[in-house]
Amino acid sequence: MTESEPTTAPQAQAPATAPPVGPPPHNAGWAVAAVLFFWPLSFSAFTHAFNVYPLWAAGNYAGAQYASDRARRLGQLSLWLAGALLLLFVIFYAIFVLVLISQGGDWGHHRRYMD
């Protein structure tokens, strides 16, 4: 080695990260909530919930965490959608009742047979 070449110390390798203690939660309860409140999202929620352990066992810890978070998020989204749809139903039902009351009708007693 000559004097003009800089000396470089060997690069220290980063220590390998240890695997997490256990797999992330499956969040299957949120997938069940998706079935109960807004079933179209339940297919994806259950798929993600059932992929948590296989991904973790294969060493894909980030993928397992993503699947867990996604199952929870889809369950929460189904709950919010069901609440919004229920709120819209209540609003439209109240408007319908107010229109019926404002018409001053006799609630189904039509005077068809008047002399």
PDB file of C-alpha atoms in Angstrom:
ATOM      1  CA  MET A   1       0.000   0.000   0.000  1.00  0.00           C
ATOM      2  CA  THR A   2       1.310   3.414  -0.864  1.00  0.00           C
ATOM      3  CA  GLU A   3       1.058   6.605   1.128  1.00  0.00           C
ATOM      4  CA  SER A   4      -1.313   8.248  -1.325  1.00  0.00           C
ATOM      5  CA  GLU A   5      -4.024   5.586  -0.884  1.00  0.00           C
ATOM      6  CA  PRO A   6      -6.333   6.238   2.012  1.00  0.00           C
ATOM      7  CA  THR A   7      -6.593   3.506   4.542  1.00  0.00           C
ATOM      8  CA  THR A   8     -10.055   2.331   5.238  1.00  0.00           C
ATOM      9  CA  ALA A   9     -11.124   0.294   8.166  1.00  0.00           C
ATOM     10  CA  PRO A  10     -13.201  -2.767   7.417  1.00  0.00           C
ATOM     11  CA  GLN A  11     -16.887  -1.940   7.466  1.00  0.00           C
ATOM     12  CA  ALA A  12     -18.711  -3.336  10.444  1.00  0.00           C
ATOM     13  CA  GLN A  13     -21.686  -5.332   9.346  1.00  0.00           C
ATOM     14  CA  ALA A  14     -25.002  -4.436  10.874  1.00  0.00           C
ATOM     15  CA  PRO A  15     -26.178  -7.054  13.316  1.00  0.00           C
ATOM     16  CA  ALA A  16     -28.981  -9.219  12.009  1.00  0.00           C
ATOM     17  CA  THR A  17     -32.272  -8.261  13.516  1.00  0.00           C
ATOM     18  CA  ALA A  18     -33.736 -10.871  15.754  1.00  0.00           C
ATOM     19  CA  PRO A  19     -37.173 -12.177  14.832  1.00  0.00           C
ATOM     20  CA  PRO A  20     -40.069 -10.894  16.919  1.00  0.00           C
ATOM     21  CA  VAL A  21     -41.063 -12.938  19.923  1.00  0.00           C
ATOM     22  CA  GLY A  22     -44.295 -14.073  18.328  1.00  0.00           C
ATOM     23  CA  PRO A  23     -46.470 -13.451  15.315  1.00  0.00           C
ATOM     24  CA  PRO A  24     -48.617 -10.328  15.277  1.00  0.00           C
ATOM     25  CA  PRO A  25     -52.271 -10.768  16.226  1.00  0.00           C
ATOM     26  CA  HIS A  26     -54.437 -12.378  13.569  1.00  0.00           C
ATOM     27  CA  ASN A  27     -57.261  -9.851  14.055  1.00  0.00           C
ATOM     28  CA  ALA A  28     -59.771 -12.511  13.060  1.00  0.00           C
ATOM     29  CA  GLY A  29     -62.291 -10.763  15.300  1.00  0.00           C
ATOM     30  CA  TRP A  30     -62.190  -7.757  13.014  1.00  0.00           C
ATOM     31  CA  ALA A  31     -62.733 -10.086  10.055  1.00  0.00           C
ATOM     32  CA  VAL A  32     -65.841 -11.453  11.807  1.00  0.00           C
ATOM     33  CA  ALA A  33     -66.982  -7.863  12.346  1.00  0.00           C
ATOM     34  CA  ALA A  34     -66.597  -7.356   8.606  1.00  0.00           C
ATOM     35  CA  VAL A  35     -68.918 -10.329   8.003  1.00  0.00           C
ATOM     36  CA  LEU A  36     -71.517  -8.923  10.372  1.00  0.00           C
ATOM     37  CA  PHE A  37     -71.468  -5.300   9.309  1.00  0.00           C
ATOM     38  CA  PHE A  38     -70.353  -5.109   5.661  1.00  0.00           C
ATOM     39  CA  TRP A  39     -69.801  -8.559   4.193  1.00  0.00           C
ATOM     40  CA  PRO A  40     -68.098  -7.566   0.891  1.00  0.00           C
ATOM     41  CA  LEU A  41     -64.985  -6.571   2.848  1.00  0.00           C
ATOM     42  CA  SER A  42     -64.960  -9.810   4.838  1.00  0.00           C
ATOM     43  CA  PHE A  43     -63.387 -11.864   2.039  1.00  0.00           C
ATOM     44  CA  SER A  44     -60.269  -9.722   2.003  1.00  0.00           C
ATOM     45  CA  ALA A  45     -60.235  -9.371   5.799  1.00  0.00           C
ATOM     46  CA  PHE A  46     -60.285 -13.148   6.314  1.00  0.00           C
ATOM     47  CA  THR A  47     -57.641 -13.668   3.639  1.00  0.00           C
ATOM     48  CA  HIS A  48     -55.298 -11.254   5.382  1.00  0.00           C
ATOM     49  CA  ALA A  49     -56.097 -12.684   8.826  1.00  0.00           C
ATOM     50  CA  PHE A  50     -55.323 -16.236   7.653  1.00  0.00           C
ATOM     51  CA  ASN A  51     -52.046 -15.124   6.011  1.00  0.00           C
ATOM     52  CA  VAL A  52     -50.526 -13.708   9.206  1.00  0.00           C
ATOM     53  CA  TYR A  53     -49.036 -16.932  10.587  1.00  0.00           C
ATOM     54  CA  PRO A  54     -47.806 -18.423   7.275  1.00  0.00           C
ATOM     55  CA  LEU A  55     -46.010 -15.168   6.463  1.00  0.00           C
ATOM     56  CA  TRP A  56     -44.489 -14.993   9.922  1.00  0.00           C
ATOM     57  CA  ALA A  57     -43.416 -18.653   9.798  1.00  0.00           C
ATOM     58  CA  ALA A  58     -41.755 -18.045   6.417  1.00  0.00           C
ATOM     59  CA  GLY A  59     -39.705 -15.224   7.948  1.00  0.00           C
ATOM     60  CA  ASN A  60     -41.607 -12.384   6.291  1.00  0.00           C
ATOM     61  CA  TYR A  61     -42.188 -10.436   9.500  1.00  0.00           C
ATOM     62  CA  ALA A  62     -43.079  -7.193   7.764  1.00  0.00           C
ATOM     63  CA  GLY A  63     -45.586  -9.008   5.548  1.00  0.00           C
ATOM     64  CA  ALA A  64     -47.158 -10.679   8.573  1.00  0.00           C
ATOM     65  CA  GLN A  65     -47.487  -7.324  10.329  1.00  0.00           C
ATOM     66  CA  TYR A  66     -48.988  -5.781   7.197  1.00  0.00           C
ATOM     67  CA  ALA A  67     -51.536  -8.629   6.895  1.00  0.00           C
ATOM     68  CA  SER A  68     -52.465  -8.209  10.557  1.00  0.00           C
ATOM     69  CA  ASP A  69     -52.872  -4.445  10.224  1.00  0.00           C
ATOM     70  CA  ARG A  70     -54.851  -4.827   7.003  1.00  0.00           C
ATOM     71  CA  ALA A  71     -57.307  -7.325   8.538  1.00  0.00           C
ATOM     72  CA  ARG A  72     -57.894  -4.918  11.445  1.00  0.00           C
ATOM     73  CA  ARG A  73     -58.309  -1.944   9.122  1.00  0.00           C
ATOM     74  CA  LEU A  74     -60.816  -3.743   6.885  1.00  0.00           C
ATOM     75  CA  GLY A  75     -62.879  -4.749   9.924  1.00  0.00           C
ATOM     76  CA  GLN A  76     -62.880  -1.178  11.174  1.00  0.00           C
ATOM     77  CA  LEU A  77     -63.790   0.104   7.725  1.00  0.00           C
ATOM     78  CA  SER A  78     -66.752  -2.273   7.545  1.00  0.00           C
ATOM     79  CA  LEU A  79     -67.950  -1.005  10.923  1.00  0.00           C
ATOM     80  CA  TRP A  80     -67.721   2.617   9.759  1.00  0.00           C
ATOM     81  CA  LEU A  81     -69.518   1.830   6.500  1.00  0.00           C
ATOM     82  CA  ALA A  82     -72.329   0.046   8.326  1.00  0.00           C
ATOM     83  CA  GLY A  83     -72.691   3.023  10.666  1.00  0.00           C
ATOM     84  CA  ALA A  84     -72.812   5.454   7.755  1.00  0.00           C
ATOM     85  CA  LEU A  85     -75.412   3.361   5.930  1.00  0.00           C
ATOM     86  CA  LEU A  86     -77.511   3.118   9.088  1.00  0.00           C
ATOM     87  CA  LEU A  87     -77.304   6.879   9.561  1.00  0.00           C
ATOM     88  CA  LEU A  88     -78.416   7.453   5.949  1.00  0.00           C
ATOM     89  CA  PHE A  89     -81.312   5.051   6.457  1.00  0.00           C
ATOM     90  CA  VAL A  90     -82.444   6.894   9.593  1.00  0.00           C
ATOM     91  CA  ILE A  91     -82.213  10.267   7.836  1.00  0.00           C
ATOM     92  CA  PHE A  92     -84.199   9.108   4.804  1.00  0.00           C
ATOM     93  CA  TYR A  93     -86.778   7.405   7.018  1.00  0.00           C
ATOM     94  CA  ALA A  94     -87.224  10.596   9.043  1.00  0.00           C
ATOM     95  CA  ILE A  95     -87.681  12.590   5.821  1.00  0.00           C
ATOM     96  CA  PHE A  96     -90.231  10.044   4.609  1.00  0.00           C
ATOM     97  CA  VAL A  97     -92.220  10.276   7.863  1.00  0.00           C
ATOM     98  CA  LEU A  98     -92.098  14.075   7.804  1.00  0.00           C
ATOM     99  CA  VAL A  99     -93.431  14.110   4.232  1.00  0.00           C
ATOM    100  CA  LEU A 100     -96.272  11.782   5.218  1.00  0.00           C
ATOM    101  CA  ILE A 101     -97.157  13.926   8.204  1.00  0.00           C
ATOM    102  CA  SER A 102     -96.967  17.151   6.190  1.00  0.00           C
ATOM    103  CA  GLN A 103     -99.425  15.760   3.643  1.00  0.00           C
ATOM    104  CA  GLY A 104    -102.009  15.620   6.417  1.00  0.00           C
ATOM    105  CA  GLY A 105    -103.295  12.328   5.148  1.00  0.00           C
ATOM    106  CA  ASP A 106    -105.638  10.117   7.054  1.00  0.00           C
ATOM    107  CA  TRP A 107    -103.115   7.273   6.931  1.00  0.00           C
ATOM    108  CA  GLY A 108    -104.629   5.069   4.290  1.00  0.00           C
ATOM    109  CA  HIS A 109    -108.324   5.922   4.579  1.00  0.00           C
ATOM    110  CA  HIS A 110    -109.061   7.132   1.093  1.00  0.00           C
ATOM    111  CA  ARG A 111    -112.412   8.626   0.278  1.00  0.00           C
ATOM    112  CA  ARG A 112    -113.001   6.771  -2.943  1.00  0.00           C
ATOM    113  CA  TYR A 113    -116.605   5.909  -2.324  1.00  0.00           C
ATOM    114  CA  MET A 114    -118.159   9.283  -1.757  1.00  0.00           C
ATOM    115  CA  ASP A 115    -121.722   9.895  -2.829  1.00  0.00           C
TER     116      ASP A 115
END
